Coordinates of C-alpha atoms in Angstrom, one line a residue:
M1 CA -21.4 -16.7 21.3
K2 CA -23.7 -17.2 18.6
F3 CA -25.6 -15.1 16.4
G4 CA -28.8 -15.8 14.7
Q5 CA -30.3 -19.1 13.4
P6 CA -29.2 -21.2 10.5
S7 CA -31.0 -20.3 7.3
T8 CA -33.2 -22.4 5.1
L9 CA -32.7 -20.5 2.1
P10 CA -29.7 -20.6 -0.5
R11 CA -26.9 -18.9 0.2
W12 CA -27.1 -16.7 -2.7
A13 CA -30.4 -15.8 -1.4
Q14 CA -29.1 -14.8 2.1
L15 CA -26.5 -12.7 0.2
S16 CA -28.7 -10.9 -2.5
I17 CA -32.7 -11.4 -1.7
L18 CA -32.8 -10.8 1.7
P19 CA -30.5 -7.5 1.8
V20 CA -32.6 -6.1 -1.0
L21 CA -36.2 -6.7 0.5
N22 CA -34.9 -5.3 4.1
L23 CA -33.3 -2.1 1.9
M24 CA -36.6 -1.8 0.1
A25 CA -38.4 -2.1 3.7
A26 CA -36.5 0.7 5.3
L27 CA -37.0 2.6 2.4
L28 CA -40.6 2.3 2.4
V29 CA -40.8 3.1 5.9
T30 CA -38.5 6.5 5.4
G31 CA -40.8 7.0 2.7
L32 CA -44.0 7.3 4.6
V33 CA -42.3 9.1 7.5
T34 CA -41.2 11.6 4.8
W35 CA -44.9 12.0 3.3
L36 CA -46.1 12.5 7.1
I37 CA -43.7 15.6 7.4
G38 CA -45.1 17.2 4.2
E39 CA -42.6 16.2 1.6
N40 CA -42.8 13.8 -1.2
P41 CA -40.8 10.8 -0.7
L42 CA -39.9 10.0 -4.8
E43 CA -38.6 13.8 -5.4
C44 CA -36.5 13.2 -2.1
L45 CA -35.5 9.6 -3.1
K46 CA -34.2 11.2 -6.6
L47 CA -32.7 14.5 -4.8
L48 CA -30.9 11.8 -2.4
I49 CA -29.6 9.4 -5.1
H50 CA -28.5 12.7 -7.5
G51 CA -26.5 13.7 -4.4
A52 CA -24.7 10.9 -4.1
F53 CA -24.2 9.6 -8.1
G54 CA -25.5 12.2 -10.0
Y55 CA -22.6 14.5 -10.8
A56 CA -18.4 13.8 -10.2
E57 CA -18.2 15.7 -6.9
G58 CA -20.8 14.0 -5.6
I59 CA -19.2 10.5 -6.3
G60 CA -16.2 11.2 -5.2
Y61 CA -17.4 11.8 -1.5
T62 CA -19.4 8.9 -1.9
L63 CA -16.5 6.7 -2.6
F64 CA -14.9 8.7 0.1
Y65 CA -17.0 7.8 3.1
T66 CA -17.4 4.3 1.5
T67 CA -13.7 3.8 2.1
D68 CA -14.2 4.4 6.0
F69 CA -17.0 2.3 5.6
I70 CA -15.2 -0.7 4.4
F71 CA -12.5 -0.6 7.1
T72 CA -15.0 -0.8 9.7
G73 CA -17.3 -3.1 8.2
L74 CA -14.6 -5.7 7.4
A75 CA -13.2 -5.3 11.1
V76 CA -16.2 -6.2 12.2
A77 CA -16.7 -9.2 10.0
I78 CA -13.1 -10.5 11.1
A79 CA -14.2 -10.6 14.7
F80 CA -18.1 -11.8 13.5
H81 CA -16.3 -14.8 12.3
A82 CA -14.8 -15.7 15.4
G83 CA -18.5 -15.5 17.2
L84 CA -17.2 -12.0 18.7
F85 CA -19.1 -9.0 18.2
N86 CA -16.7 -6.3 18.2
I87 CA -18.4 -3.0 18.6
G88 CA -15.3 -0.9 19.4
G89 CA -14.3 -0.2 15.9
E90 CA -14.6 3.5 16.7
G91 CA -12.2 3.4 19.9
Q92 CA -9.8 1.4 17.8
S93 CA -9.9 3.6 15.1
Y94 CA -9.3 6.8 17.3
I95 CA -6.5 5.2 19.2
A96 CA -5.1 4.3 15.5
G97 CA -5.1 8.0 14.7
L98 CA -3.1 8.7 17.8
G99 CA -0.2 6.7 16.7
V100 CA -0.2 8.1 13.1
T101 CA -0.1 11.7 14.7
L102 CA 2.5 10.7 17.1
V103 CA 4.6 9.3 13.5
V104 CA 4.0 12.0 11.8
L105 CA 4.8 14.8 13.9
A106 CA 8.1 13.3 15.0
C107 CA 9.3 12.1 11.3
D108 CA 7.3 14.5 8.6
K109 CA 9.8 17.0 8.9
F110 CA 12.7 14.7 7.5
M111 CA 11.6 11.2 6.3
P112 CA 10.1 10.8 2.6
F113 CA 6.9 10.0 1.8
W114 CA 7.8 6.3 0.6
L115 CA 8.8 5.5 3.9
L116 CA 6.7 7.8 6.0
M117 CA 3.2 6.3 4.3
P118 CA 4.2 2.6 5.0
L119 CA 5.5 3.3 8.5
C120 CA 2.1 5.3 9.3
M121 CA -0.1 2.2 8.2
L122 CA 2.0 0.2 10.4
V123 CA 1.5 1.8 13.2
A124 CA -2.1 2.6 12.8
M125 CA -2.9 -1.6 12.6
I126 CA -0.5 -1.7 15.6
F127 CA -2.2 1.1 17.7
G128 CA -5.7 -0.4 17.0
A129 CA -4.8 -4.2 17.5
A130 CA -3.3 -2.9 20.7
W131 CA -6.7 -1.3 21.8
A132 CA -8.5 -4.5 20.6
F133 CA -6.1 -6.9 22.3
I134 CA -7.3 -5.7 25.9
P135 CA -11.1 -6.7 25.3
G136 CA -10.1 -10.1 23.2
W137 CA -7.9 -11.0 25.9
L138 CA -10.8 -10.4 28.4
Q139 CA -13.1 -12.5 26.4
A140 CA -10.7 -15.2 25.9
K141 CA -9.3 -15.4 29.4
R142 CA -11.8 -14.2 31.4
G143 CA -15.2 -14.3 30.2
S144 CA -15.9 -10.9 30.0
H145 CA -18.4 -10.1 27.6
I146 CA -16.9 -8.6 24.4
V147 CA -19.7 -6.1 23.7
V148 CA -19.3 -5.0 27.1
T149 CA -15.4 -4.3 26.7
T150 CA -15.5 -3.0 23.9
I151 CA -18.4 -0.2 24.5
M152 CA -16.5 0.5 27.6
F153 CA -13.3 1.0 25.4
N154 CA -14.7 3.4 22.9
F155 CA -15.6 5.9 25.8
I156 CA -12.1 5.5 27.1
S157 CA -10.8 6.2 24.1
Y158 CA -12.7 9.3 23.5
S159 CA -12.0 10.9 27.0
L160 CA -8.2 9.9 26.5
M161 CA -7.8 11.2 23.2
L162 CA -9.7 14.6 24.3
Y163 CA -7.3 15.2 26.8
L164 CA -4.3 14.6 24.8
I165 CA -5.3 16.6 21.9
S166 CA -6.7 19.4 24.2
H167 CA -3.7 19.6 26.5
Q168 CA -0.5 17.8 24.7
L169 CA -1.0 17.8 20.8
I170 CA -2.6 20.8 20.4
Q171 CA -0.9 23.4 17.8
A172 CA 1.0 26.0 19.8
G173 CA -0.8 29.5 20.2
S174 CA -4.0 27.7 19.1
Q175 CA -7.8 27.8 20.5
N176 CA -9.0 25.3 18.1
P177 CA -8.3 21.6 19.8
A178 CA -6.0 20.2 16.8
S179 CA -2.5 19.4 16.3
R180 CA -0.5 21.3 13.7
E181 CA -1.4 20.7 10.0
F182 CA 1.1 17.5 8.4
A183 CA 3.7 18.3 6.1
T184 CA 2.5 17.3 2.7
N185 CA 4.9 14.3 2.6
A186 CA 2.4 12.5 4.9
W187 CA -0.4 13.0 2.7
M188 CA -2.3 10.1 1.0
P189 CA -2.3 10.7 -2.4
A190 CA -5.5 12.7 -3.6
M191 CA -7.0 10.9 -6.5
K192 CA -7.5 14.4 -8.1
D193 CA -3.5 14.5 -8.3
M194 CA -3.5 10.8 -9.5
G195 CA -6.2 11.6 -11.9
A196 CA -3.7 14.6 -13.3
A197 CA -1.2 12.7 -13.7
I198 CA -2.4 10.3 -16.1
G199 CA -4.4 13.1 -18.1
L200 CA -7.8 13.0 -16.1
N201 CA -9.7 15.6 -14.9
L202 CA -11.2 15.1 -11.6
P203 CA -12.9 17.3 -9.1
D204 CA -11.4 18.5 -5.9
T205 CA -12.8 15.9 -3.1
P206 CA -11.2 14.0 -0.1
L207 CA -11.4 10.5 -2.0
N208 CA -7.8 9.6 -1.9
A209 CA -5.8 6.3 -2.4
S210 CA -7.0 5.1 0.7
F211 CA -9.8 3.6 -1.3
F212 CA -7.8 1.6 -3.3
L213 CA -6.4 0.3 0.3
A214 CA -9.7 -0.9 1.4
V215 CA -10.9 -2.7 -2.1
L216 CA -6.9 -4.5 -1.5
A217 CA -8.2 -5.4 2.3
C218 CA -11.6 -6.5 1.0
V219 CA -9.4 -9.4 -1.5
L220 CA -7.2 -10.4 1.7
F221 CA -9.9 -10.7 4.0
Y222 CA -11.8 -13.2 1.4
L223 CA -8.4 -15.1 1.0
V224 CA -7.5 -15.3 4.6
V225 CA -10.7 -16.1 5.9
W226 CA -11.6 -18.9 3.2
H227 CA -8.4 -20.3 1.8
S228 CA -6.0 -20.2 4.5
R229 CA -5.7 -22.6 7.6
W230 CA -6.1 -20.1 10.2
G231 CA -9.2 -18.6 8.4
Y232 CA -10.8 -22.2 8.9
E233 CA -9.7 -21.9 12.2
L234 CA -11.4 -18.5 12.8
R235 CA -15.0 -19.7 11.0
T236 CA -14.6 -23.1 13.1
V237 CA -14.3 -21.5 16.2
G238 CA -17.1 -19.0 15.2
T239 CA -19.3 -21.7 14.6
N240 CA -18.6 -24.1 17.5
S241 CA -15.8 -23.4 19.8
A242 CA -16.3 -26.6 21.8
A243 CA -15.8 -28.6 18.8
A244 CA -12.9 -26.6 17.7
R245 CA -11.5 -27.3 21.4
Y246 CA -12.3 -31.0 20.9
A247 CA -10.7 -30.4 17.3
G248 CA -7.3 -29.3 18.5
I249 CA -8.0 -25.5 17.8
N250 CA -6.6 -23.3 20.7
V251 CA -9.8 -21.0 21.2
T252 CA -8.4 -18.6 23.3
K253 CA -5.1 -17.9 21.0
V254 CA -8.0 -17.6 17.6
I255 CA -10.0 -15.6 19.7
I256 CA -7.2 -13.1 20.7
I257 CA -5.6 -12.8 17.1
A258 CA -8.7 -12.0 15.5
M259 CA -9.5 -9.4 18.0
C260 CA -6.4 -7.8 16.8
C261 CA -6.7 -8.5 13.4
S262 CA -10.1 -6.6 13.7
G263 CA -8.6 -4.0 15.5
A264 CA -5.8 -3.8 12.9
V265 CA -8.0 -3.1 10.1
A266 CA -10.4 -0.9 11.9
G267 CA -7.0 1.7 12.5
L268 CA -6.8 1.9 8.6
A269 CA -9.6 4.3 9.1
S270 CA -7.4 6.8 10.4
I271 CA -5.3 6.6 7.1
N272 CA -8.5 7.9 5.2
E273 CA -9.6 10.6 7.3
L274 CA -6.2 11.9 8.8
L275 CA -3.8 11.8 6.0
G276 CA -5.9 11.3 2.9
S277 CA -8.6 14.2 4.5
A278 CA -8.0 16.3 7.5
H279 CA -4.0 16.3 7.3
R280 CA -4.2 16.7 11.0
L281 CA -5.5 15.2 13.9
N282 CA -8.7 17.0 15.5
V283 CA -11.4 16.0 18.2
G284 CA -13.9 13.4 16.9
F285 CA -12.3 12.6 13.1
T286 CA -14.1 9.3 13.3
N287 CA -17.5 10.6 13.5
G288 CA -18.9 7.6 14.3
I289 CA -17.6 5.6 11.3
G290 CA -16.8 2.4 13.5
F291 CA -20.7 2.2 14.7
V292 CA -21.7 2.6 10.6
G293 CA -19.0 -0.6 10.3
V294 CA -21.2 -2.9 12.2
A295 CA -24.4 -2.4 10.3
V296 CA -22.3 -2.7 7.1
A297 CA -21.0 -6.2 8.4
L298 CA -24.5 -7.2 9.0
M299 CA -25.9 -6.4 6.1
G300 CA -23.0 -7.1 3.9
R301 CA -23.5 -11.0 5.6
N302 CA -19.7 -10.5 6.6
H303 CA -18.4 -11.2 3.2
P304 CA -16.4 -8.8 1.5
V305 CA -18.2 -8.1 -1.7
G306 CA -21.7 -7.4 0.5
I307 CA -19.6 -5.3 2.6
F308 CA -18.2 -3.5 -0.2
L309 CA -22.0 -3.0 -1.6
S310 CA -23.5 -2.3 1.7
A311 CA -20.5 0.4 2.7
L312 CA -21.4 1.8 -0.6
L313 CA -24.9 2.2 0.1
F314 CA -24.0 4.0 3.6
G315 CA -21.2 6.1 1.7
A316 CA -24.0 7.5 -0.6
L317 CA -26.7 7.8 2.3
T318 CA -24.0 10.0 4.1
Q319 CA -23.2 11.8 0.4
G320 CA -26.8 11.8 -1.0
G321 CA -28.6 13.1 2.9
L322 CA -26.2 15.7 3.0
D323 CA -27.5 16.9 -0.1
L324 CA -30.8 16.5 0.8
S325 CA -31.1 18.5 3.9
F326 CA -29.9 21.2 2.0
A327 CA -32.0 21.0 -0.6
K328 CA -35.1 20.3 1.5
P329 CA -35.0 21.8 5.1
L330 CA -37.4 20.2 6.6
I331 CA -35.1 16.8 5.9
T332 CA -32.4 17.2 8.7
T333 CA -29.5 15.8 9.1
E334 CA -31.6 13.8 12.2
M335 CA -33.9 12.6 9.3
V336 CA -30.7 11.4 7.5
L337 CA -29.8 9.5 10.7
L338 CA -33.4 8.1 11.0
I339 CA -32.9 6.8 7.1
E340 CA -29.9 5.1 8.1
G341 CA -31.3 3.9 11.2
L342 CA -34.2 2.0 9.8
V343 CA -31.5 0.6 7.2
I344 CA -30.0 -0.5 10.1
L345 CA -32.9 -2.3 11.8
F346 CA -34.4 -3.6 8.9
C347 CA -30.5 -5.0 7.8
G348 CA -29.5 -6.1 11.3
G349 CA -32.3 -6.4 14.1
L350 CA -35.2 -7.7 11.1
E351 CA -32.6 -9.2 8.9
N352 CA -34.6 -12.5 8.6
L353 CA -37.7 -10.8 8.6
F354 CA -38.8 -12.0 5.1
E355 CA -37.0 -15.3 5.2
P356 CA -40.1 -17.5 6.0
F357 CA -41.8 -16.0 3.5
L358 CA -39.1 -16.9 0.9
A359 CA -38.6 -20.1 2.2
V360 CA -41.7 -21.1 1.3
L361 CA -41.6 -19.9 -2.0
F362 CA -38.4 -21.8 -2.6
R363 CA -39.9 -25.2 -1.1
R364 CA -43.0 -24.6 -3.4
R365 CA -40.5 -24.3 -6.5
V366 CA -38.4 -27.3 -5.7

């Protein structure tokens, strides 16, 4: 599966100038729409930025959302480097949450934190990988289109989880479709508590230690994809599977492993949501983070640095958009989704819109 055409721009320009121009174009169109509904675009932009970075609590929420988007963005990028378009991160995170919940409900009464938390992370990765394995196997062995199968598995996971939460895992005597609250030894350490331990007074937000886990995942992603033998095989298969097969690389094995690794990383997002924030399993806890991860990977050019910055942008749009909708009643949550959609459009579907113009400028300079 091929994505896009070879670029005529230097690599640094692809990773920096193009995304900035795409983002500016998205904001320009957003400003036009904002003006058409009777609001001041500059004032709205100021409110959005302040909501995301203007005060400590807003920064905490921005980084909390960023953590989810890093995991799902890295998950998409792993598969993308193998020539696969995994848009099933939503379902993989959802099923990983099931695995985490089963472990916690069974063990949080007696197992200490230092043993329970690593076990939950491991199980989240296993469940996420298992849910991604089937589409990967179907792609590698049967030629089934990975986009179709991962979309299908998103719907299957939602239906399965809705049944399990509503009929099997629901707290006894409760009308709310959610599990019982997890014991505190199954809670990911909150950033506020970690700050208090070293004398820092941080605001009470859902931000937790999963953020550091996401940063570590970015580092490991870079080392594995660009500095390991398997990473070379992964990128070779993604560039030209026929040449990779001719060179002796087991393309089928690489595809299946890539999808399993992709699902495993997506599964870690459930740790941030369930153990770091909600502290119970509830319906729809993923709330679209898997789909945003596709945009994060595309905008970040499937590079960990770009993915981190792109995830930070979407985290800021999520948090700042919520504050903006409170301050400006005409800017509804649907308008915030429009902003995110325009960013996805210009940074994904129209990612090379400005490339011909930039290519001319670079040729003149040379």
